[in-house]
Coordinates of C-alpha atoms in Angstrom, one line a residue:
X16 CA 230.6 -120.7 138.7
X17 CA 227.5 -121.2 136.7
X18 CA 226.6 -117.7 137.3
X19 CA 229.3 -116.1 136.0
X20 CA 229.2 -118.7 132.9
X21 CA 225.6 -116.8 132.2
X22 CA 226.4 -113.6 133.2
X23 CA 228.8 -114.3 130.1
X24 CA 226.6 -115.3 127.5
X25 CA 224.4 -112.6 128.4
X26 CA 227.0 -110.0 127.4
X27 CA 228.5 -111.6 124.7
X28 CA 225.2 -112.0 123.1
X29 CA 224.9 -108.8 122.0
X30 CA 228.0 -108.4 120.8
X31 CA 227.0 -111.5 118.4
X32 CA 224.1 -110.2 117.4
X33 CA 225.2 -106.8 116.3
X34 CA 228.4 -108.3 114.6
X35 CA 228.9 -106.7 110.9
X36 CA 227.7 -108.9 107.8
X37 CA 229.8 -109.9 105.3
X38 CA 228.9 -107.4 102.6
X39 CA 227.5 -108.1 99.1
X40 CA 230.0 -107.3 95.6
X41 CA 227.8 -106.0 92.5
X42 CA 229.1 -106.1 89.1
X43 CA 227.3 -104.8 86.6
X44 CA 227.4 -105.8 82.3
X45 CA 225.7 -103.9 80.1
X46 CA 226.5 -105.0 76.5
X47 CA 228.3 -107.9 74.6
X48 CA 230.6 -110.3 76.8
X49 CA 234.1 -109.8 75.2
X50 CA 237.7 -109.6 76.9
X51 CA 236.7 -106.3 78.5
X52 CA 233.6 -107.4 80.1
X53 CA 235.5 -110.9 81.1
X54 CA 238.9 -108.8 82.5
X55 CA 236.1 -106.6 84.9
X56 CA 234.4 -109.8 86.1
X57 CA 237.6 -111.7 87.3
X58 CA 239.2 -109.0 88.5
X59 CA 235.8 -108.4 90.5
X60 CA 235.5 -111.7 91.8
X61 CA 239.2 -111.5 93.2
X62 CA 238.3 -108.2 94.6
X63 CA 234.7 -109.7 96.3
X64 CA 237.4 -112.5 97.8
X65 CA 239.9 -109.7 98.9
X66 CA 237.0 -107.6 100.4
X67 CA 235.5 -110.8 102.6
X68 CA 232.0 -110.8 100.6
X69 CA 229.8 -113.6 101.5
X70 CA 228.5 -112.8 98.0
X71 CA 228.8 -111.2 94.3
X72 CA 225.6 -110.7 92.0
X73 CA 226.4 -109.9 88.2
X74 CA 224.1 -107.8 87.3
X75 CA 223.6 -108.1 83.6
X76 CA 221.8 -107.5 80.4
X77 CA 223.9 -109.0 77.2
X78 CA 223.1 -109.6 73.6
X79 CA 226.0 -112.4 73.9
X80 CA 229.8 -112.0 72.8
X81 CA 233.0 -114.4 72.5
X82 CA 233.1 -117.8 73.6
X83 CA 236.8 -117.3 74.8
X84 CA 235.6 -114.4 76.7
X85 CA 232.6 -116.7 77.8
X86 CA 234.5 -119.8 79.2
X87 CA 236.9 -117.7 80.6
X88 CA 234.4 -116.1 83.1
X89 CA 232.4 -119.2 83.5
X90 CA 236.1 -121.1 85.0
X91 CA 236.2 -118.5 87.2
X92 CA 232.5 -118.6 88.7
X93 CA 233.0 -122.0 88.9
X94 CA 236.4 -122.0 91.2
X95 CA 235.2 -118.8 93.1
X96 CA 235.1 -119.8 97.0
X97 CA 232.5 -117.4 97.8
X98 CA 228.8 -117.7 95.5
X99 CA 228.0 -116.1 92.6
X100 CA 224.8 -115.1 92.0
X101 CA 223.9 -114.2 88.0
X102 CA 220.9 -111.7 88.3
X103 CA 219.4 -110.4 84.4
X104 CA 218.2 -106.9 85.4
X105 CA 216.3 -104.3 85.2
X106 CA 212.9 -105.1 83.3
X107 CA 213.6 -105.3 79.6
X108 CA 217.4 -106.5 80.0
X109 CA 218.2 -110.2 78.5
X110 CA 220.8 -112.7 79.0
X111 CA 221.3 -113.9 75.3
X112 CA 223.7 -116.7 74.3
X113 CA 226.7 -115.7 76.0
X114 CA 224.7 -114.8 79.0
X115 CA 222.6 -117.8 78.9
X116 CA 225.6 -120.0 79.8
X117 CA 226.7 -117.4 82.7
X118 CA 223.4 -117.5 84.2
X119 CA 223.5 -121.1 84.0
X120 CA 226.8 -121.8 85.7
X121 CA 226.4 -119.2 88.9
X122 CA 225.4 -120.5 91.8
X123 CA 222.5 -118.7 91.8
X124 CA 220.7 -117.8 88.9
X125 CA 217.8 -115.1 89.1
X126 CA 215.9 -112.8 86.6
X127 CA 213.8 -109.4 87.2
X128 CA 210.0 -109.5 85.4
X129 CA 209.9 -108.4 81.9
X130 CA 213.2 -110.0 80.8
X131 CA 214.4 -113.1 78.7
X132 CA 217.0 -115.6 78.3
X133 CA 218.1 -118.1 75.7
X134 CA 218.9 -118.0 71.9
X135 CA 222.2 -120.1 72.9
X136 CA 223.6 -121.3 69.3
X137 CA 227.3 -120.9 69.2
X138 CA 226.9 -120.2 65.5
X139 CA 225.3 -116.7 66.4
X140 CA 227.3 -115.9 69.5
X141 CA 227.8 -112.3 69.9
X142 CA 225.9 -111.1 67.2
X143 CA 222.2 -110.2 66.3
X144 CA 220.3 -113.3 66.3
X145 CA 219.5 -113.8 62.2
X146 CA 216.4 -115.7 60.9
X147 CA 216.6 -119.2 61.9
X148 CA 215.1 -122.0 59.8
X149 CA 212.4 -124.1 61.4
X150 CA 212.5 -127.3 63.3
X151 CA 210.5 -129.8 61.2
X152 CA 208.4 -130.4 63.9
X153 CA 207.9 -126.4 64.3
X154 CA 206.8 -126.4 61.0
X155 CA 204.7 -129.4 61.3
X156 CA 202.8 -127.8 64.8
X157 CA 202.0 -125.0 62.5
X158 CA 200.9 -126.8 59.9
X159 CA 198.7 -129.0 62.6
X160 CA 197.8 -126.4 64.9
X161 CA 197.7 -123.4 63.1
X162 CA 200.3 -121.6 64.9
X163 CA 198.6 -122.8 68.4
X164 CA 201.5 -124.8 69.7
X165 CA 202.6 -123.0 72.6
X166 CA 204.2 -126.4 74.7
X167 CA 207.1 -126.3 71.9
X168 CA 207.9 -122.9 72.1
X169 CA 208.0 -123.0 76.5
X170 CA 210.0 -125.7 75.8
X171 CA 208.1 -128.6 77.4
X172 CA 208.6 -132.2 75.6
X173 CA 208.2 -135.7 76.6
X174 CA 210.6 -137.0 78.6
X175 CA 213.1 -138.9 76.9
X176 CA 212.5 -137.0 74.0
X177 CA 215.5 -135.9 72.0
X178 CA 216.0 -132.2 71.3
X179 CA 215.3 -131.1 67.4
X180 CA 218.6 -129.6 66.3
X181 CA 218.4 -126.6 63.6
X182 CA 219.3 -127.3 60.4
X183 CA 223.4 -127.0 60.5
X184 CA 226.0 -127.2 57.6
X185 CA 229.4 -128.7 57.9
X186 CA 231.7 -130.4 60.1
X187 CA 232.3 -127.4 61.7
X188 CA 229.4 -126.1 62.4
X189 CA 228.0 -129.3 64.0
X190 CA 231.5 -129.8 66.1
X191 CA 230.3 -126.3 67.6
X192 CA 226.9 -127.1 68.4
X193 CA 227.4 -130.8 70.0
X194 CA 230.1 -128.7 71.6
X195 CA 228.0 -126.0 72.8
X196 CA 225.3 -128.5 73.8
X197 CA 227.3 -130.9 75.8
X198 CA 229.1 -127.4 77.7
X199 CA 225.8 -126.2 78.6
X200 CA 224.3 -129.5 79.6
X201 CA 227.2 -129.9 82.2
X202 CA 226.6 -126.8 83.6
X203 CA 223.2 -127.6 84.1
X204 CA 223.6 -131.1 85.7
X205 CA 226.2 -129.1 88.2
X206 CA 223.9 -126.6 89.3
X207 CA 220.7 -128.6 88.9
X208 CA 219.1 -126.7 86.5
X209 CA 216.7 -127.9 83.6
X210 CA 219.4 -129.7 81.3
X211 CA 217.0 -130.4 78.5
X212 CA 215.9 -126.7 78.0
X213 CA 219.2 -125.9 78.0
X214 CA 220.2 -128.1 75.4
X215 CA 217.4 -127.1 73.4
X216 CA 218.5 -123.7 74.2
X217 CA 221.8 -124.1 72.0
X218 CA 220.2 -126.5 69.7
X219 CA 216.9 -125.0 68.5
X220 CA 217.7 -121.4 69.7
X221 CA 214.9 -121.1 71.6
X222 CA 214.1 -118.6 74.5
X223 CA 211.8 -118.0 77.6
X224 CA 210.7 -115.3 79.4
X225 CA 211.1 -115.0 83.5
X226 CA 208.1 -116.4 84.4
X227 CA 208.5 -119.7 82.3
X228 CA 212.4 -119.8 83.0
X229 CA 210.7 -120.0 86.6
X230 CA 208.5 -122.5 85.9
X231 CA 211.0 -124.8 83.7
X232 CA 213.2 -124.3 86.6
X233 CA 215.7 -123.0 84.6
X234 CA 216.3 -120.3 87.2
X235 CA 216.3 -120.3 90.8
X236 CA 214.1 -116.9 91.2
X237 CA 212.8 -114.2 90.2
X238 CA 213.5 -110.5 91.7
X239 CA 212.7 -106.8 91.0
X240 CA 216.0 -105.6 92.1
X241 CA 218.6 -106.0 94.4
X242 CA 216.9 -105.5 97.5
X243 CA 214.4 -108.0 97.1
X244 CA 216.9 -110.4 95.5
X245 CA 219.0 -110.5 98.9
X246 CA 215.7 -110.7 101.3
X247 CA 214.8 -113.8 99.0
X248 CA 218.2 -115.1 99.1
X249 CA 218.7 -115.0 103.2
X250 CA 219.0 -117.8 104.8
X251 CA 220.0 -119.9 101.7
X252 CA 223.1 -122.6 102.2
X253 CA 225.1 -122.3 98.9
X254 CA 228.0 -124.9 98.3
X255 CA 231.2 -123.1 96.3
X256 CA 234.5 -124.2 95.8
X257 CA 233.1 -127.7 97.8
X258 CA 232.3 -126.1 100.7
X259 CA 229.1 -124.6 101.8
X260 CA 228.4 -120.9 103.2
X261 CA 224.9 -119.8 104.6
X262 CA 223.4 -116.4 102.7
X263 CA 222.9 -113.8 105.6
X264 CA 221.9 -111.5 103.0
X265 CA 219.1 -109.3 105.1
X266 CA 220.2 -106.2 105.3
X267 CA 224.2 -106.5 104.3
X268 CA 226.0 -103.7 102.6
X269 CA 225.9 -103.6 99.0
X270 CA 228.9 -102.7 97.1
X271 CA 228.7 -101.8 93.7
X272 CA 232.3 -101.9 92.3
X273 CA 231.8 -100.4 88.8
X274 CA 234.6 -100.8 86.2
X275 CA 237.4 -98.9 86.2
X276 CA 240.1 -97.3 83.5
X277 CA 241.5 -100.3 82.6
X278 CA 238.2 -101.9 81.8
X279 CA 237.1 -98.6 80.1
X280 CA 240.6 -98.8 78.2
X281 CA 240.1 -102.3 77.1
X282 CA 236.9 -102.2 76.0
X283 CA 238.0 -99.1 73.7
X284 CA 240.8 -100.7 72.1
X285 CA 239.5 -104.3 71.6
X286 CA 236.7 -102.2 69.7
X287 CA 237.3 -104.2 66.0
X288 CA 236.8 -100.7 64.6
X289 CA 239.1 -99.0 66.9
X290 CA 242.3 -101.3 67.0
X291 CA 241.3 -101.4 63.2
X292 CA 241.9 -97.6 62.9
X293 CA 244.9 -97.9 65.1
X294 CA 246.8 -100.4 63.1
X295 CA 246.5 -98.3 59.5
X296 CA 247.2 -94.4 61.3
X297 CA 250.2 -96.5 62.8
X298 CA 251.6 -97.6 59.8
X299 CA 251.0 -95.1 57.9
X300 CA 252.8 -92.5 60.4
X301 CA 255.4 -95.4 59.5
X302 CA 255.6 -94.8 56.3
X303 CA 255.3 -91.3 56.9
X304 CA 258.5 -91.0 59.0
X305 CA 260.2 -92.9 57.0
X306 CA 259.7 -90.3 53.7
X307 CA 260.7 -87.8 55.6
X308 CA 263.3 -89.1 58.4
X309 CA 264.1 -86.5 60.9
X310 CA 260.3 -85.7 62.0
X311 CA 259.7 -88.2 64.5
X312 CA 256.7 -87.5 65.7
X313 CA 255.1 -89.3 63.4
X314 CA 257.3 -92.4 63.9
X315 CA 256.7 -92.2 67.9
X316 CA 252.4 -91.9 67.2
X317 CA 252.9 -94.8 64.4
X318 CA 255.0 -97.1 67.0
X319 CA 252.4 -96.8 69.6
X320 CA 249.1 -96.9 67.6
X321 CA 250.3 -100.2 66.1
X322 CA 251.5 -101.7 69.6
X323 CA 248.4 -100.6 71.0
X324 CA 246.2 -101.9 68.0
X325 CA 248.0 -105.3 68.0
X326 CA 247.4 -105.7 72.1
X327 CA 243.7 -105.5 71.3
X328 CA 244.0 -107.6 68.1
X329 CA 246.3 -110.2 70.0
X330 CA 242.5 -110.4 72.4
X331 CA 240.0 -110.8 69.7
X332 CA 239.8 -113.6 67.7
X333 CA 241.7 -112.1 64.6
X334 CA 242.1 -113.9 61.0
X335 CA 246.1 -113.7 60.8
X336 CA 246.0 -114.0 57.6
X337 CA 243.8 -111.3 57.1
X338 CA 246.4 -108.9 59.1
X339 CA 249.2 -110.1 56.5
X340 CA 246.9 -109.4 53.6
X341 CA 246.2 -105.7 54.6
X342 CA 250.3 -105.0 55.5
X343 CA 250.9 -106.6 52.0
X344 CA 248.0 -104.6 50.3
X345 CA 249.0 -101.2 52.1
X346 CA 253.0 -102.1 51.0
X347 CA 252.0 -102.4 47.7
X348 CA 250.1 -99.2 47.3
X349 CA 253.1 -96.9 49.2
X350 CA 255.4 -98.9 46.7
X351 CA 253.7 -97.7 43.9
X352 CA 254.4 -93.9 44.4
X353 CA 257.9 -94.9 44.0
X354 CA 258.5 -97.5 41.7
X355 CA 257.2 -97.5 37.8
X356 CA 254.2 -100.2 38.1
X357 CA 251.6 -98.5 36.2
X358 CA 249.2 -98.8 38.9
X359 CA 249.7 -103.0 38.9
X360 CA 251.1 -102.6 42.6
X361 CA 248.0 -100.4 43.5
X362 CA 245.7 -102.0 42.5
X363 CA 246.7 -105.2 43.6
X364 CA 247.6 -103.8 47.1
X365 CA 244.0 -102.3 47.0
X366 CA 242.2 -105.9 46.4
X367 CA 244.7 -107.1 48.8
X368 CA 244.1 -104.6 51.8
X369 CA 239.9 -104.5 51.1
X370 CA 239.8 -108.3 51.7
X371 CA 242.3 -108.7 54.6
X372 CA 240.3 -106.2 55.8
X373 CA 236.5 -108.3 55.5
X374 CA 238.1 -111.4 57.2
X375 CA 240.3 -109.9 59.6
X376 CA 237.5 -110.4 62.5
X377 CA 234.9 -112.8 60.8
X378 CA 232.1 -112.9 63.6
X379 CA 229.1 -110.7 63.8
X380 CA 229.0 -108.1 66.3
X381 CA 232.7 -108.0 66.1
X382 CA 234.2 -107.7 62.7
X383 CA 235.1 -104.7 61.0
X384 CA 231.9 -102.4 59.3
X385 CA 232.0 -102.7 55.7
X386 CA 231.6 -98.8 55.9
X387 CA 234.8 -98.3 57.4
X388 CA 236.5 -100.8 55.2
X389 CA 235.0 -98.9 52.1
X390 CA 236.3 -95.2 53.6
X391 CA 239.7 -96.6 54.0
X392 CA 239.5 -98.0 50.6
X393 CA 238.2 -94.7 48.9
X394 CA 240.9 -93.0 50.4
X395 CA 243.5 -94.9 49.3
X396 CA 242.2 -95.3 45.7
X397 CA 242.2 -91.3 46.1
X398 CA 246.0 -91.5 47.2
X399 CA 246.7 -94.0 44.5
X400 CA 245.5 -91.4 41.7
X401 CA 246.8 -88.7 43.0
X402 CA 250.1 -90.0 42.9
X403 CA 249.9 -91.6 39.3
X404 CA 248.5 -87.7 38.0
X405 CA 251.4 -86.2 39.5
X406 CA 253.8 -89.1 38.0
X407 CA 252.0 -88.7 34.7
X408 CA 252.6 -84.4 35.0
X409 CA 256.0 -84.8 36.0
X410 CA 256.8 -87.5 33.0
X411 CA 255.9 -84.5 30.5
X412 CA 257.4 -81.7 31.6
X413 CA 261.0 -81.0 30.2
X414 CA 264.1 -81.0 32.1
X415 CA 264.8 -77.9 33.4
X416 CA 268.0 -79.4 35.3
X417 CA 270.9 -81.3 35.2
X418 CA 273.0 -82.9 32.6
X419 CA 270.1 -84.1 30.5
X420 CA 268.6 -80.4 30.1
X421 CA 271.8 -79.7 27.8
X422 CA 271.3 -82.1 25.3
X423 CA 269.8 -80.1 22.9
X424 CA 270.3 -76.9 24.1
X425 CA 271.5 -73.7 21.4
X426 CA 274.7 -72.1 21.9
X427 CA 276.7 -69.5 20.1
X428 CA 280.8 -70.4 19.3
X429 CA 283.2 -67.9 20.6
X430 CA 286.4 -67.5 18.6
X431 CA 287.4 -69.8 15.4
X432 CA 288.6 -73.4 15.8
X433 CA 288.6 -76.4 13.6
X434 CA 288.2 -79.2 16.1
X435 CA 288.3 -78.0 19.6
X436 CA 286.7 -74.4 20.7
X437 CA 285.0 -72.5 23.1
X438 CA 280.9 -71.7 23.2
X439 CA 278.6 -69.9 24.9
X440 CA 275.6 -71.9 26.3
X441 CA 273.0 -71.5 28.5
X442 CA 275.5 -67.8 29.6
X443 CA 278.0 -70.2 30.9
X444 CA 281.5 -70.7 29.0
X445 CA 281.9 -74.2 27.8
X446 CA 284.7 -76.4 26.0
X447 CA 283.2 -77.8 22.6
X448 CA 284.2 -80.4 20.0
X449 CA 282.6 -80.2 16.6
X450 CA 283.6 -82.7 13.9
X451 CA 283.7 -79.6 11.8
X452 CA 285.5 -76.3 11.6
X453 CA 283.5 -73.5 13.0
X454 CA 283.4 -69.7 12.9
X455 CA 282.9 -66.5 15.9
X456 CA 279.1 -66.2 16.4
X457 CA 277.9 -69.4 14.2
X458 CA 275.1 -71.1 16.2
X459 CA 275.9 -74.6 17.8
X460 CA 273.6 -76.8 19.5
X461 CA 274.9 -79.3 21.8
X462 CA 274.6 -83.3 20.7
X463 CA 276.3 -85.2 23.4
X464 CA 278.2 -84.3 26.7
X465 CA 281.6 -86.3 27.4
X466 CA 283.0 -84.9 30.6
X467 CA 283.3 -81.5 30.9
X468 CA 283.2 -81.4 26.9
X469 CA 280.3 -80.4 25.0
X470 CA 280.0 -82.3 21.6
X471 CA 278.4 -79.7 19.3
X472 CA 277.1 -79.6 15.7
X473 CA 275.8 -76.4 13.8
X474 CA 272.2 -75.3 14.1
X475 CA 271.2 -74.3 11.2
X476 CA 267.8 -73.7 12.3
X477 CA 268.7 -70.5 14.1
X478 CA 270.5 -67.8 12.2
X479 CA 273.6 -66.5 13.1
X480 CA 274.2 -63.2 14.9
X481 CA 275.7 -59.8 13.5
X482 CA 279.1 -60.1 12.9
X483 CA 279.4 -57.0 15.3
X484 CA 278.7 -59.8 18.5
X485 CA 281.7 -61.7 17.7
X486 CA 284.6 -62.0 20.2
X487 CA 287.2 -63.9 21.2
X488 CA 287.6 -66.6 23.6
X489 CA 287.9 -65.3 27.3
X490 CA 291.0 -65.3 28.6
X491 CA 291.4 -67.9 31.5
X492 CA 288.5 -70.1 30.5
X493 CA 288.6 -73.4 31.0
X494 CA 286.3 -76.6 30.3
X495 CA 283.2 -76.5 32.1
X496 CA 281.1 -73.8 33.5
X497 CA 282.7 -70.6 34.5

């Protein structure tokens, strides 16, 4: 019996041994964190779960982005039952702000040599990082030091020491840093990560590079790529989703799952400038189709643009009252080709659309260029005179048309009457009533128009023709045109 008990483990083992590894999910960002970048990581980390991946790496290099988009990756990271392992890469990539509080909630967090992390203020999320005013005790180290005070800029203080917050404005803006602060500090304590670098990260916008994140022990490692990040990671007993999973990450299959359309299609639309250009060729196709019913082309492009535009709006943090203003401001201007304002509707719609249009999406690296705004603008102050010339040309011109273009209009009486009679006007046989008698040939011109009756007085400005023109009334004509 105990021989065939060994003969068993010696064949099974093996068959152990050369048993597949769980393989290894790589997503890669590359740019701002916003719902684009956020749908491709969830959908990622469900697809890592789906696939049996003992882990996924985010490979990333981020100026920042949204705080929704943010917090919305980070809960997922944070439930994932398999480990996530953050990894800024390759050399010269950097895990700004948004990044910062990725890296810090992963289960591993790693950077390649040559890169950076920090500059955390929520103020500044998403955008280029403007010039910060100085700590007073920044300024006093310079003043002290002479610019020599390197401990306060690799973030080492004395313990206990309270972090220096930048100088911040209103309520606000100080709900959002204590916020931002207090977010990042728990993440820290969870993963065991320096808390007070991290706090100073979002307070004082301070960064490090990937050797003195190391040191700080703000990350867990540092790695020239992939490869070497899985040989250092082997071996490693990571807890996620409260239970805890041993790295065999020596040699496992890496899978790169890059983004597909749908990510490519968000991040297109949820473009500010893009779903901004959307929204006004939609509803101007509108308008369009509705001047000229019947064409529908326009009206099917204008429908879509504008559902299409609002999707991306409805996933960026859009000023609503900024969207009203520039529907109001374009109303106005398309109701001033048709009703007599005197360019008062234009121009208001014009104010109206330029600043809807400047708050619509009021966060840098987001919002709308001004360039964009001011072509839009331009154009429609280009529609807007363009109409009121044509108005103005058509106001002068005569009327060449209707009822209105008799009034005034010569004529020549055909036959004698006293009160009722006939004249020629315009070559067209018409009833006329003078209040006096008139003779064959005597030139008319036509006062007032009651019916198909033409009242007429004499023209005395135009003489009258050779007696040798006169005639009689046609026989058979009647009032009105014949």
């Amino acid at each position: 019996m105990r021989w065939l008990l060994a003969w068993l483990v010696v064949a099974l083992a093996p068959a152990a041994s050369t048993a597949p590894q769980a393989p290894v999910v790589v997503l890669s960002v590359n740019g701002a964190i916003g719902p684009a970048s956020a749908d491709y990581l969830v959908r990622g980390m469900e697809h890592a779960v789906g696939e049996g991946a003992q882990l996924v790496v985010i490979r990333m290099d981020t100026p920042g982005g949204l705080d929704t988009s943010m917090r919305d990756i980070i809960k997922h990271i944070l439930a994932s039952p398999i480990p996530v392992a953050a990894f800024v890469a390759p050399a010269g990539a950097r895990a700004a702000s948004a990044g910062t509080f990725i890296l810090y909630a992963s289960h591993v967090a790693a950077m390649a040599p040559g890169t950076n992390l920090g500059a955390a203020s929520p103020v500044h999320l998403g955008g280029a990082q403007p010039a910060l005013p100085e700590t007073p005790k920044a300024k006093e180290e310079k003043g002290e030091k002479g610019g020599k005070g390197e401990k306060g800029g690799k973030g080492e203080k004395k313990a206990g020491e309270k972090p220096e917050e930048l100088p911040i404005g209103g309520t606000l803006e100080r709900k959002q840093m204590h916020d931002a602060a207090a977010y990042i500090r728990g993440l820290a304590q969870l993963r065991g990560r320096n808390a007070e670098w991290a706090e100073r990260a979002v307070r004082e916008a301070v960064s490090l590079t990937a050797e003195e994140a190391l040191a700080l022990k703000v990350i867990d490692l540092t790695a020239a790529d992939i490869p070497q990040l899985l040989e250092k990671l082997d071996g490693r007993t990571l807890t996620s989703a409260g239970k805890e999973r041993a790295l065999k990450t020596a040699g496992a299959a890496v899978v790169a799952w890059d983004p597909d359309w749908r990510t490519q299609f968000l991040s297109v639309i949820t473009d500010p400038s893009i779903a901004y250009v959307l929204m006004l060729v939609g509803i101007y196709a509108i308008i369009f189709e509705f001047s000229n019913p019947g064409l529908v082309l326009p009206g099917v492009a204008g429908v879509i643009s504008i559902l299409i535009a609002l999707y991306g709006l409805h996933m960026l943090p859009v000023n609503y009252a900024g969207l009203a203003l520039i529907v109001i401001g374009i109303g106005f201007m398309v109701a001033e080709a048709f009703l007599p304002a005197y360019g008062s509707l234009g121009i208001g719609g014009l104010i109206a659309f330029i600043v809807g249009s400047v708050i619509l999406i009021d966060i840098p690296g987001y919002s709308v260029p001004y360039t964009l705004i001011g072509g839009f603008a331009v154009a429609s102050l280009a529609f807007l005179l363009v109409v009121a010339g044509v108005r103005l040309t058509a106001r002068r011109r005569p009327v060449v048309s209707g009822g209105e273009e008799l009034i005034g209009a010569a004529g020549e009486v055909i036959g004698d009457f006293e009160r009722e009679g006939w004249a020629r006007v315009h070559s067209e046989t018409w009833r006329v009533r003078s209040p006096t008698p008139l003779r064959t040939g005597e030139r008319v011109r036509v006062a007032a128009i009651d019916g198909l009756t033409l009242e007429v007085v004499p023209d005395v400005t135009t003489p009258a023709p050779d007696s040798s023109t006169r005639g009689q009334a046609p026989a058979g004509a009647h009032g009105g045109s014949t």
